[in-house]
Tab-separated table of C-alpha atoms and ligand atoms in Angstrom:
chain	number	residue	atom	x	y	z
A	160	MET	CA	-18.690	23.500	-19.731
A	161	SER	CA	-19.517	26.512	-17.567
A	162	GLN	CA	-19.216	27.011	-13.794
A	163	LYS	CA	-21.784	28.785	-11.641
A	164	THR	CA	-21.643	29.519	-7.909
A	165	THR	CA	-24.944	30.486	-6.287
A	166	SER	CA	-25.046	31.663	-2.644
A	167	THR	CA	-24.709	28.083	-1.370
A	168	LYS	CA	-24.042	25.632	-4.175
A	169	GLN	CA	-21.562	25.584	-7.052
A	170	THR	CA	-22.546	23.706	-10.212
A	171	VAL	CA	-21.009	23.000	-13.603
A	172	THR	CA	-23.232	22.818	-16.662
A	173	LEU	CA	-22.456	20.414	-19.485
A	174	SER	CA	-23.794	20.843	-22.993
A	175	ASP	CA	-23.160	18.533	-25.966
A	176	GLY	CA	-24.161	21.157	-28.503
A	177	SER	CA	-27.601	19.668	-29.106
A	178	GLY	CA	-29.190	22.344	-26.942
A	179	LYS	CA	-29.636	19.893	-24.038
A	180	THR	CA	-27.668	20.848	-20.913
A	181	ILE	CA	-27.177	19.177	-17.548
A	182	ALA	CA	-26.207	20.986	-14.324
A	183	LEU	CA	-23.968	18.926	-12.024
A	184	PRO	CA	-23.271	19.887	-8.403
A	185	VAL	CA	-19.682	20.573	-7.284
A	186	LEU	CA	-18.809	19.107	-3.874
A	187	PRO	CA	-15.985	20.793	-1.911
A	188	GLY	CA	-13.622	18.887	0.418
A	189	THR	CA	-11.734	20.026	3.536
A	190	ALA	CA	-8.631	20.295	1.326
A	191	GLY	CA	-7.658	19.387	-2.212
A	192	PRO	CA	-9.699	19.524	-5.415
A	193	SER	CA	-13.479	19.820	-5.285
A	194	VAL	CA	-15.362	17.119	-7.216
A	195	ILE	CA	-18.064	17.249	-9.866
A	196	ASP	CA	-20.817	14.921	-8.668
A	197	ILE	CA	-21.648	12.920	-11.830
A	198	ARG	CA	-23.900	10.327	-10.190
A	199	LYS	CA	-26.891	11.487	-12.244
A	200	LEU	CA	-24.910	12.062	-15.468
A	201	TYR	CA	-25.777	8.788	-17.244
A	202	GLY	CA	-29.402	8.799	-16.119
A	203	GLU	CA	-29.957	12.346	-17.377
A	204	SER	CA	-27.624	12.491	-20.370
A	205	GLY	CA	-26.985	8.923	-21.577
A	206	TYR	CA	-23.249	9.598	-21.404
A	207	PHE	CA	-20.599	7.757	-19.355
A	208	THR	CA	-17.381	9.464	-18.327
A	209	TYR	CA	-14.139	7.877	-19.564
A	210	ASP	CA	-11.079	7.781	-17.282
A	211	PRO	CA	-8.881	4.629	-17.604
A	212	GLY	CA	-6.607	4.410	-14.551
A	213	PHE	CA	-8.886	6.898	-12.767
A	214	THR	CA	-6.417	9.776	-13.227
A	215	SER	CA	-9.192	12.372	-12.703
A	216	THR	CA	-11.728	10.337	-10.750
A	217	ALA	CA	-12.586	10.383	-7.051
A	218	SER	CA	-13.976	6.920	-6.272
A	219	CYS	CA	-15.249	7.778	-2.801
A	220	GLU	CA	-15.389	10.312	0.001
A	221	SER	CA	-12.891	9.652	2.791
A	222	LYS	CA	-11.689	11.258	6.029
A	223	ILE	CA	-8.613	9.097	6.531
A	224	THR	CA	-5.628	10.264	4.436
A	225	TYR	CA	-4.956	13.403	2.436
A	226	ILE	CA	-2.206	13.804	-0.165
A	227	ASP	CA	-1.183	17.046	-1.865
A	228	GLY	CA	0.951	15.708	-4.706
A	229	ASP	CA	2.233	19.106	-5.821
A	230	GLU	CA	3.334	20.137	-2.337
A	231	GLY	CA	4.511	16.670	-1.282
A	232	VAL	CA	2.116	16.632	1.676
A	233	LEU	CA	0.776	13.447	3.321
A	234	LEU	CA	-1.600	13.675	6.302
A	235	TYR	CA	-3.096	10.782	8.304
A	236	ARG	CA	-6.336	12.120	9.838
A	237	GLY	CA	-4.799	15.599	9.491
A	238	TYR	CA	-1.433	14.816	11.118
A	239	PRO	CA	1.681	15.290	8.898
A	240	ILE	CA	3.470	12.032	8.123
A	241	ASP	CA	6.911	13.332	9.149
A	242	GLN	CA	5.624	14.235	12.644
A	243	LEU	CA	4.015	10.808	13.056
A	244	ALA	CA	7.140	9.047	11.764
A	245	GLU	CA	9.319	10.964	14.221
A	246	ARG	CA	7.058	10.965	17.282
A	247	SER	CA	4.395	8.266	17.068
A	248	SER	CA	4.475	4.461	17.073
A	249	PHE	CA	2.981	2.147	14.488
A	250	LEU	CA	0.283	0.965	16.899
A	251	GLU	CA	-0.623	4.520	17.903
A	252	THR	CA	-0.766	5.503	14.210
A	253	SER	CA	-2.908	2.417	13.573
A	254	TYR	CA	-5.326	3.575	16.283
A	255	LEU	CA	-5.404	7.032	14.648
A	256	LEU	CA	-6.152	5.605	11.194
A	257	LEU	CA	-8.841	3.269	12.526
A	258	PHE	CA	-10.660	5.577	14.941
A	259	GLY	CA	-9.832	9.080	13.658
A	260	GLN	CA	-8.190	10.508	16.788
A	261	LEU	CA	-4.913	9.996	18.650
A	262	PRO	CA	-5.640	7.713	21.635
A	263	SER	CA	-5.588	8.703	25.279
A	264	ARG	CA	-3.167	6.748	27.456
A	265	THR	CA	-5.968	4.404	28.550
A	266	GLN	CA	-7.235	3.922	24.986
A	267	MET	CA	-3.694	3.204	23.815
A	268	GLU	CA	-3.114	0.589	26.524
A	269	GLU	CA	-6.446	-1.106	25.784
A	270	PHE	CA	-5.682	-1.157	22.056
A	271	ARG	CA	-2.158	-2.479	22.617
A	272	GLU	CA	-3.484	-5.196	24.933
A	273	SER	CA	-6.180	-6.159	22.414
A	274	VAL	CA	-3.666	-6.430	19.567
A	275	THR	CA	-1.199	-8.350	21.765
A	276	ARG	CA	-3.901	-10.878	22.670
A	277	HIS	CA	-4.601	-11.596	19.007
A	278	THR	CA	-1.064	-12.164	17.693
A	279	MET	CA	-1.318	-15.978	17.718
A	280	VAL	CA	-2.973	-17.728	14.769
A	281	ASN	CA	-5.102	-20.875	14.808
A	282	GLU	CA	-2.589	-23.717	14.951
A	283	GLN	CA	-4.206	-25.338	11.901
A	284	LEU	CA	-3.037	-22.374	9.789
A	285	ASN	CA	0.466	-23.580	10.499
A	286	PHE	CA	-0.140	-26.496	8.127
A	287	PHE	CA	-0.952	-24.187	5.190
A	288	TYR	CA	2.735	-23.298	4.866
A	289	ARG	CA	3.691	-26.920	4.290
A	290	GLY	CA	1.635	-26.985	1.119
A	291	PHE	CA	4.004	-24.473	-0.499
A	292	ARG	CA	7.409	-25.139	-2.034
A	293	ARG	CA	10.190	-23.785	0.170
A	294	ASP	CA	11.142	-21.404	-2.647
A	295	ALA	CA	7.606	-20.020	-3.019
A	296	HIS	CA	7.580	-16.212	-3.083
A	297	PRO	CA	6.421	-15.084	0.381
A	298	MET	CA	3.792	-12.859	-1.249
A	299	ALA	CA	2.217	-15.982	-2.762
A	300	ILE	CA	2.131	-17.544	0.711
A	301	LEU	CA	0.702	-14.337	2.206
A	302	VAL	CA	-2.159	-14.136	-0.307
A	303	GLY	CA	-3.005	-17.769	0.439
A	304	VAL	CA	-2.759	-17.729	4.218
A	305	VAL	CA	-4.579	-14.404	4.703
A	306	GLY	CA	-7.367	-15.568	2.386
A	307	ALA	CA	-7.535	-18.794	4.392
A	308	MET	CA	-8.216	-16.801	7.574
A	309	SER	CA	-11.805	-16.584	6.288
A	310	ALA	CA	-12.009	-20.323	6.983
A	311	PHE	CA	-10.993	-19.934	10.624
A	312	TYR	CA	-12.403	-16.779	12.120
A	313	HIS	CA	-16.093	-17.240	11.384
A	314	ASP	CA	-17.017	-15.177	14.450
A	315	SER	CA	-15.656	-12.047	12.711
A	316	THR	CA	-16.898	-12.372	9.150
A	317	ASP	CA	-20.371	-10.861	9.535
A	318	ILE	CA	-19.668	-7.550	7.799
A	319	ASN	CA	-22.953	-6.045	9.030
A	320	ASP	CA	-21.972	-6.419	12.690
A	321	PRO	CA	-19.785	-3.471	13.800
A	322	HIS	CA	-18.312	-5.540	16.640
A	323	GLN	CA	-17.313	-8.345	14.274
A	324	ARG	CA	-15.803	-5.783	11.882
A	325	LEU	CA	-13.706	-4.450	14.783
A	326	VAL	CA	-12.605	-7.937	15.845
A	327	ALA	CA	-11.601	-8.800	12.280
A	328	SER	CA	-9.656	-5.526	12.039
A	329	ILE	CA	-7.755	-6.214	15.265
A	330	ARG	CA	-7.094	-9.810	14.215
A	331	LEU	CA	-5.623	-8.739	10.877
A	332	ILE	CA	-3.383	-6.036	12.385
A	333	ALA	CA	-2.261	-8.404	15.156
A	334	LYS	CA	-1.669	-11.529	13.069
A	335	MET	CA	0.077	-10.070	10.020
A	336	PRO	CA	3.505	-9.993	11.772
A	337	THR	CA	3.107	-13.656	12.766
A	338	ILE	CA	1.902	-14.773	9.330
A	339	THR	CA	4.594	-12.805	7.481
A	340	ALA	CA	7.441	-13.866	9.782
A	341	TRP	CA	6.397	-17.497	9.367
A	342	ALA	CA	6.475	-17.105	5.564
A	343	TYR	CA	10.127	-16.101	5.930
A	344	LYS	CA	10.935	-18.872	8.426
A	345	TYR	CA	9.355	-21.424	6.109
A	346	SER	CA	11.476	-20.192	3.187
A	347	VAL	CA	14.718	-20.668	5.156
A	348	GLY	CA	13.688	-23.973	6.721
A	349	GLN	CA	13.795	-22.669	10.288
A	350	PRO	CA	11.176	-23.428	12.962
A	351	PHE	CA	8.377	-20.911	13.422
A	352	MET	CA	8.858	-18.565	16.386
A	353	TYR	CA	5.670	-17.805	18.289
A	354	PRO	CA	4.689	-14.253	19.222
A	355	ARG	CA	5.553	-13.050	22.716
A	356	ASN	CA	3.278	-10.858	24.817
A	357	ASP	CA	6.173	-9.134	26.554
A	358	LEU	CA	7.452	-7.527	23.332
A	359	GLY	CA	6.263	-4.449	21.433
A	360	TYR	CA	4.738	-4.797	17.986
A	361	CYS	CA	7.931	-4.250	15.950
A	362	GLU	CA	10.202	-6.011	18.458
A	363	ASN	CA	7.861	-9.000	18.375
A	364	PHE	CA	8.011	-9.071	14.585
A	365	LEU	CA	11.812	-8.885	14.553
A	366	HIS	CA	11.874	-11.654	17.164
A	367	MET	CA	9.626	-13.925	15.072
A	368	MET	CA	11.727	-13.124	12.003
A	369	PHE	CA	15.252	-13.533	13.320
A	370	ALA	CA	15.166	-15.453	16.638
A	371	VAL	CA	15.849	-19.209	16.785
A	372	PRO	CA	14.820	-21.551	19.606
A	373	THR	CA	18.428	-22.323	20.458
A	374	GLU	CA	19.424	-18.935	21.847
A	375	GLU	CA	18.230	-15.647	23.272
A	376	TYR	CA	17.480	-12.867	20.751
A	377	ARG	CA	17.034	-9.186	21.545
A	378	ALA	CA	16.085	-6.874	18.693
A	379	SER	CA	18.206	-3.763	18.440
A	380	PRO	CA	16.077	-0.851	19.737
A	381	VAL	CA	17.352	1.311	16.861
A	382	LEU	CA	16.289	-1.268	14.279
A	383	ALA	CA	12.924	-1.693	16.015
A	384	SER	CA	12.494	2.072	15.948
A	385	ALA	CA	13.476	2.202	12.256
A	386	LEU	CA	10.851	-0.458	11.579
A	387	GLU	CA	8.234	1.588	13.469
A	388	LYS	CA	9.008	4.483	11.095
A	389	ILE	CA	8.912	2.284	7.992
A	390	PHE	CA	5.563	0.776	9.012
A	391	ILE	CA	4.100	4.228	9.825
A	392	LEU	CA	5.197	5.579	6.434
A	393	HIS	CA	3.586	2.635	4.607
A	394	ALA	CA	0.368	2.461	6.658
A	395	ASP	CA	-2.050	4.244	4.325
A	396	HIS	CA	-2.086	6.296	1.148
A	397	GLU	CA	-5.669	7.258	0.187
A	398	GLN	CA	-7.138	5.467	-2.863
A	399	ASN	CA	-4.043	3.707	-4.286
A	400	ALA	CA	-4.462	0.614	-6.422
A	401	SER	CA	-4.480	-1.951	-3.604
A	402	THR	CA	-6.751	0.129	-1.364
A	403	SER	CA	-9.163	0.570	-4.268
A	404	THR	CA	-9.018	-3.214	-4.734
A	405	VAL	CA	-9.926	-3.757	-1.087
A	406	ARG	CA	-12.799	-1.266	-1.371
A	407	VAL	CA	-14.201	-2.856	-4.542
A	408	ALA	CA	-13.885	-6.346	-3.038
A	409	GLY	CA	-15.596	-5.123	0.135
A	410	SER	CA	-18.363	-3.404	-1.836
A	411	SER	CA	-19.651	-6.836	-2.867
A	412	GLY	CA	-19.992	-7.818	0.800
A	413	ALA	CA	-16.953	-10.106	0.780
A	414	ASN	CA	-15.540	-10.863	4.224
A	415	PRO	CA	-12.625	-8.718	5.476
A	416	PHE	CA	-10.013	-11.479	5.211
A	417	ALA	CA	-10.885	-12.057	1.543
A	418	CYS	CA	-10.754	-8.294	0.903
A	419	ILE	CA	-7.299	-7.945	2.461
A	420	ALA	CA	-6.071	-10.963	0.480
A	421	ALA	CA	-7.234	-9.149	-2.672
A	422	GLY	CA	-5.331	-6.038	-1.587
A	423	ILE	CA	-2.179	-8.100	-1.005
A	424	ALA	CA	-2.457	-9.571	-4.496
A	425	CYS	CA	-2.739	-6.108	-6.059
A	426	LEU	CA	0.102	-4.640	-3.984
A	427	TRP	CA	2.446	-7.357	-5.333
A	428	GLY	CA	2.693	-5.700	-8.748
A	429	PRO	CA	6.050	-3.986	-9.528
A	430	ALA	CA	4.216	-0.766	-10.486
A	431	HIS	CA	2.865	-0.661	-6.921
A	432	GLY	CA	4.173	-2.278	-3.749
A	433	GLY	CA	6.401	-4.693	-5.656
A	434	ALA	CA	8.552	-1.706	-6.648
A	435	ASN	CA	10.673	-1.859	-3.464
A	436	GLU	CA	11.860	-5.331	-4.440
A	437	ALA	CA	12.274	-4.182	-8.068
A	438	VAL	CA	14.425	-1.211	-6.973
A	439	LEU	CA	16.997	-3.524	-5.382
A	440	SER	CA	17.058	-5.754	-8.466
A	441	MET	CA	17.479	-2.648	-10.641
A	442	LEU	CA	20.338	-1.264	-8.502
A	443	ALA	CA	22.028	-4.673	-8.548
A	444	GLU	CA	21.689	-4.754	-12.355
A	445	ILE	CA	23.094	-1.225	-12.747
A	446	GLY	CA	25.924	-2.311	-10.485
A	447	SER	CA	28.100	0.803	-10.598
A	448	VAL	CA	27.838	4.580	-10.912
A	449	ASP	CA	29.489	4.611	-14.342
A	450	ARG	CA	26.590	2.534	-15.734
A	451	ILE	CA	23.901	4.955	-14.534
A	452	PRO	CA	23.780	6.983	-17.808
A	453	GLU	CA	23.086	3.782	-19.774
A	454	TYR	CA	20.071	2.999	-17.572
A	455	ILE	CA	18.799	6.579	-17.529
A	456	LYS	CA	18.876	6.383	-21.326
A	457	ARG	CA	16.929	3.115	-21.270
A	458	ALA	CA	14.348	4.579	-18.840
A	459	LYS	CA	13.696	7.384	-21.349
A	460	ASP	CA	13.500	5.071	-24.365
A	461	LYS	CA	9.830	4.345	-25.111
A	462	SER	CA	10.776	1.218	-27.026
A	463	ASP	CA	12.484	-0.143	-23.920
A	464	PRO	CA	10.165	-1.545	-21.192
A	465	PHE	CA	12.750	-0.579	-18.540
A	466	ARG	CA	11.545	2.023	-16.065
A	467	LEU	CA	13.426	3.604	-13.210
A	468	MET	CA	11.877	1.638	-10.357
A	469	GLY	CA	11.181	3.699	-7.243
A	470	PHE	CA	10.688	6.810	-9.405
A	471	GLY	CA	7.468	8.527	-10.351
A	472	HIS	CA	4.045	8.549	-8.782
A	473	ARG	CA	0.461	9.052	-9.898
A	474	VAL	CA	-0.119	11.705	-7.255
A	475	TYR	CA	3.258	13.081	-6.106
A	476	LYS	CA	4.653	15.564	-8.619
A	477	ASN	CA	7.185	16.582	-5.993
A	478	PHE	CA	9.254	14.628	-3.497
A	479	ASP	CA	7.282	11.803	-1.870
A	480	PRO	CA	7.550	12.937	1.788
A	481	ARG	CA	7.999	9.308	2.770
A	482	ALA	CA	11.091	9.013	0.555
A	483	THR	CA	12.579	12.027	2.313
A	484	VAL	CA	12.170	10.394	5.735
A	485	LEU	CA	13.406	7.037	4.449
A	486	ARG	CA	16.540	8.528	2.888
A	487	ALA	CA	17.502	9.888	6.339
A	488	THR	CA	16.509	6.611	8.022
A	489	ALA	CA	18.742	4.681	5.629
A	490	ARG	CA	21.770	6.577	6.890
A	491	GLU	CA	20.723	6.076	10.555
A	492	VAL	CA	20.302	2.316	10.119
A	493	LEU	CA	23.587	1.905	8.248
A	494	ALA	CA	25.369	3.881	10.979
A	495	GLU	CA	23.716	1.761	13.683
A	496	LEU	CA	24.810	-1.380	11.890
A	497	ASN	CA	28.290	0.076	11.548
A	498	ILE	CA	28.081	-0.262	7.780
A	499	LYS	CA	30.591	2.382	6.827
A	500	LYS	CA	30.270	1.908	3.126
A	501	GLU	CA	27.100	0.680	1.445
A	502	PRO	CA	27.740	0.793	-2.312
A	503	ILE	CA	24.064	0.190	-3.093
A	504	LEU	CA	23.051	3.313	-1.107
A	505	GLU	CA	25.757	5.404	-2.742
A	506	LEU	CA	24.545	4.135	-6.099
A	507	ALA	CA	20.931	5.069	-5.228
A	508	VAL	CA	21.927	8.567	-4.089
A	509	GLU	CA	23.945	9.106	-7.290
A	510	LEU	CA	21.115	7.740	-9.440
A	511	GLU	CA	18.651	10.099	-7.764
A	512	LYS	CA	21.008	13.047	-8.287
A	513	ILE	CA	21.584	12.318	-11.982
A	514	ALA	CA	17.903	11.603	-12.691
A	515	LEU	CA	16.745	14.801	-10.983
A	516	GLN	CA	19.081	16.797	-13.216
A	517	ASP	CA	17.728	15.158	-16.372
A	518	ASP	CA	15.057	17.096	-18.270
A	519	TYR	CA	13.035	13.934	-19.004
A	520	PHE	CA	12.452	13.347	-15.284
A	521	VAL	CA	12.181	17.018	-14.369
A	522	LYS	CA	9.594	17.726	-17.087
A	523	ARG	CA	7.508	14.717	-16.045
A	524	LYS	CA	7.981	15.517	-12.341
A	525	LEU	CA	9.356	12.055	-11.641
A	526	TYR	CA	10.800	12.001	-8.125
A	527	PRO	CA	11.880	9.152	-5.850
A	528	ASN	CA	8.854	7.551	-4.210
A	529	VAL	CA	8.437	5.559	-1.021
A	530	ASP	CA	9.910	2.451	-2.637
A	531	PHE	CA	13.213	3.979	-3.685
A	532	TYR	CA	14.957	3.891	-0.311
A	533	SER	CA	12.892	1.416	1.719
A	534	GLY	CA	14.549	-1.645	0.214
A	535	ILE	CA	18.033	-0.382	1.028
A	536	ILE	CA	17.103	-0.083	4.707
A	537	LEU	CA	15.347	-3.455	4.821
A	538	ARG	CA	18.282	-5.162	3.109
A	539	ALA	CA	20.689	-3.640	5.639
A	540	MET	CA	18.414	-4.887	8.449
A	541	GLY	CA	18.774	-8.440	7.121
A	542	PHE	CA	15.463	-8.864	5.317
A	543	PRO	CA	15.752	-10.762	2.021
A	544	THR	CA	14.542	-8.806	-1.029
A	545	SER	CA	11.624	-11.200	-1.417
A	546	MET	CA	10.275	-9.981	1.944
A	547	PHE	CA	10.215	-6.271	1.059
A	548	THR	CA	6.704	-6.188	-0.410
A	549	VAL	CA	5.554	-8.505	2.382
A	550	LEU	CA	6.577	-5.838	4.908
A	551	PHE	CA	4.778	-3.234	2.826
A	552	ALA	CA	1.641	-5.420	3.021
A	553	LEU	CA	2.085	-5.896	6.775
A	554	ALA	CA	2.131	-2.133	7.306
A	555	ARG	CA	-0.586	-1.309	4.748
A	556	THR	CA	-3.031	-3.786	6.328
A	557	VAL	CA	-4.144	-1.141	8.836
A	558	GLY	CA	-4.770	1.352	6.017
A	559	TRP	CA	-6.692	-1.188	3.989
A	560	ILE	CA	-8.827	-2.197	6.966
A	561	ALA	CA	-9.454	1.435	7.988
A	562	GLN	CA	-10.588	2.282	4.439
A	563	TRP	CA	-12.696	-0.897	4.284
A	564	GLY	CA	-14.294	-0.032	7.624
A	565	GLU	CA	-15.034	3.527	6.455
A	566	MET	CA	-16.738	2.138	3.369
A	567	MET	CA	-18.745	-0.407	5.402
A	568	GLU	CA	-20.051	2.415	7.624
A	569	ASP	CA	-21.097	4.510	4.604
A	570	PRO	CA	-24.899	4.398	4.333
A	571	GLU	CA	-24.531	5.211	0.615
A	572	ARG	CA	-22.280	2.181	0.034
A	573	LYS	CA	-22.868	0.639	-3.419
A	574	ILE	CA	-21.181	-2.233	-5.210
A	575	GLY	CA	-18.281	-0.934	-7.295
A	576	ARG	CA	-19.278	-1.611	-10.889
A	577	PRO	CA	-17.734	0.744	-13.506
A	578	ARG	CA	-19.005	0.840	-17.131
A	579	GLN	CA	-16.940	1.014	-20.347
A	580	LEU	CA	-16.509	2.519	-23.793
A	581	TYR	CA	-17.382	-0.466	-26.025
A	582	THR	CA	-15.483	-0.550	-29.329
A	583	GLY	CA	-15.884	-4.243	-30.117
A	584	ALA	CA	-17.941	-5.932	-32.843
A	585	ALA	CA	-21.489	-4.670	-33.449
A	586	HIS	CA	-24.367	-7.185	-33.391
A	587	ARG	CA	-23.838	-10.180	-35.702
A	588	ASP	CA	-25.506	-13.610	-35.994
A	589	TYR	CA	-23.878	-16.969	-35.340
A	590	THR	CA	-22.412	-18.717	-38.402
A	591	PRO	CA	-22.200	-22.521	-38.305
A	592	ILE	CA	-18.648	-23.803	-38.720
A	593	GLU	CA	-19.392	-25.390	-42.073
A	594	LYS	CA	-20.258	-21.953	-43.437
A	595	ARG	CA	-17.116	-20.241	-42.101
A	596	GLY	CA	-14.061	-19.551	-44.246
B	102	SDX	C1	3.535	2.891	-4.859
B	102	SDX	O1	-0.717	5.161	-5.640
B	102	SDX	C2	-0.052	5.114	-4.568
B	102	SDX	O2	-0.255	5.883	-3.639
B	102	SDX	C3	1.005	4.012	-4.513
B	102	SDX	C4	1.952	4.040	-3.326
B	102	SDX	C5	1.216	3.726	-2.031
B	102	SDX	O3	1.726	4.113	-0.977
B	102	SDX	O4	0.191	2.985	-2.082
B	102	SDX	O5	2.555	5.317	-3.218
B	102	SDX	C6	3.017	2.989	-3.473
B	102	SDX	O6	3.025	2.100	-5.618
B	102	SDX	C7	4.633	3.817	-5.305
B	102	SDX	C8	4.972	3.667	-6.832
B	102	SDX	C9	5.938	2.499	-6.964
B	102	SDX	N1	6.132	2.170	-8.410
B	102	SDX	C10	7.319	2.404	-8.999
B	102	SDX	O7	8.271	2.954	-8.465
B	102	SDX	C11	7.387	1.866	-10.429
B	102	SDX	C12	7.974	2.942	-11.363
B	102	SDX	N2	6.997	4.006	-11.493
B	102	SDX	C13	6.098	4.001	-12.632
B	102	SDX	O8	5.695	2.722	-13.016
B	102	SDX	C14	5.020	5.071	-12.551
B	102	SDX	O9	5.648	6.215	-12.166
B	102	SDX	C15	3.818	4.842	-11.652
B	102	SDX	C16	3.118	3.564	-11.939
B	102	SDX	C17	4.208	4.868	-10.203
B	102	SDX	C18	2.836	5.988	-11.913
B	102	SDX	O10	2.396	5.850	-13.212
B	102	SDX	P1	1.341	6.886	-13.855
B	102	SDX	O11	0.880	7.885	-12.859
B	102	SDX	O12	0.307	6.098	-14.581
B	102	SDX	O13	2.244	7.710	-14.816
B	102	SDX	P2	2.551	7.302	-16.323
B	102	SDX	O14	2.906	5.853	-16.391
B	102	SDX	O15	1.438	7.812	-17.179
B	102	SDX	O16	3.880	8.148	-16.584
B	102	SDX	C19	3.827	9.497	-17.017
B	102	SDX	C20	5.080	9.655	-17.876
B	102	SDX	C21	5.174	8.620	-18.990
B	102	SDX	O17	5.972	9.181	-20.025
B	102	SDX	P3	5.212	9.934	-21.292
B	102	SDX	O18	4.192	8.971	-21.834
B	102	SDX	O19	4.590	11.187	-20.680
B	102	SDX	O20	6.351	10.252	-22.255
B	102	SDX	O21	6.246	9.436	-17.067
B	102	SDX	C22	6.945	8.290	-17.535
B	102	SDX	C23	5.984	7.501	-18.391
B	102	SDX	O22	6.674	6.752	-19.354
B	102	SDX	N3	7.364	7.538	-16.346
B	102	SDX	C24	8.552	6.965	-16.199
B	102	SDX	C25	8.538	6.430	-14.899
B	102	SDX	N4	7.341	6.675	-14.308
B	102	SDX	C26	6.622	7.359	-15.217
B	102	SDX	N5	9.607	6.845	-17.016
B	102	SDX	C27	10.683	6.185	-16.538
B	102	SDX	N6	10.760	5.644	-15.297
B	102	SDX	C28	9.696	5.745	-14.446
B	102	SDX	N7	9.744	5.210	-13.220
């Protein structure tokens, strides 16, 4: 393969040795790797590319989130994640992800008001919860109830109407705290708490999660602020598995509620958003610092399916900047809750230290990711482990819907339909059963 840069355009030329060559344009981005545009490759060469897991494949063009995995950089619409986590709010960051710019004061108030006015759900949805066992995993309930929203909000399912796309986006952002809090309430047999218009987004969620009708509840401002940070850090992350799922689902023209339900289902996996829950189970299993070497050994043993949950990342080959913020937030929350000693945090810090000194992890650039510390904070805040991925889904809904909206506005939108390398049986004719061995 050779590269050529003319005055304006760079191309790469492919040759398979048969004398036939094909010149493919190289498209540069604002930052990060340029891409080789292979859209005409199959038509002109008869070859597919092969990239299971899409390790070297850009599936789309996007202006929303940029990650530099080597430098540990994460930008939402150009703004560094640590600045947003420290200085923004989840709703303001949601506005930024959706519309591309930080809002003016008026825009922020209008957006806040619009979200606040959509936090209630159709009362019929309430009955969906009763169809589940009380011990159903809240992610199972979330997939079901969010998918069922398609059956209620028909006035925001026309994907070709920009206004309906906006209404659906606001509805999803606004109703996820209600739907997720009710999944928790259902699991503990407590009455559902309705959203309140006098509370902020995170305060309202904490209220619906932990208030009971029998007494006043005021969320701790420090915990509400910690939740703002956690939601901001989880809001978007370019073309991760669940976002790619939402985009492929949306590429078929499926309605936004169905697409988000598909994203929730994908996020549930322990290799993805389910890792925060898996980290806590792993730390509980390790139990004490003296058992860390045994588990590090297992994580390195290819014959052992055990992996160090909360470690490693497809893109970050340096510290996940979100893990850095969350490690500091963990200490703040524990101090606020007057938890002097949290063995599980000490264990996590020791595990991180030992792993980052081990050549296996260093060589493979396996660092703590966003899921390594988030569960420790959520557990300290009183969330059950089974709700950790649910909170990840709550926060990521704005990223999914922003990416879905970007795709829906793309005039070049096509249905996502990859090809394959077929290595199965060649053509053969049917043999009647009486003639088979
Ligand atoms: C999220 O994509 C995103 O942006 C996701 C996310 C988001 O915000 O949307 O950031 C959220 O999903 C974070 C990741 C949470 N998952 C975990 O913490 C689960 C543990 N991590 C691994 O399963 C793994 O690191 C992945 C899935 C995260 C990444 O897998 P890759 O990129 O496909 O890497 P790989 O499996 O090819 O691993 C490369 C090598 C392998 O060893 P070798 O074959 O080279 O000898 O590293 C090893 C792996 O065995 N490895 C690990 C490991 N992660 C990778 N070994 C032990 N423990 C681990 N955690």
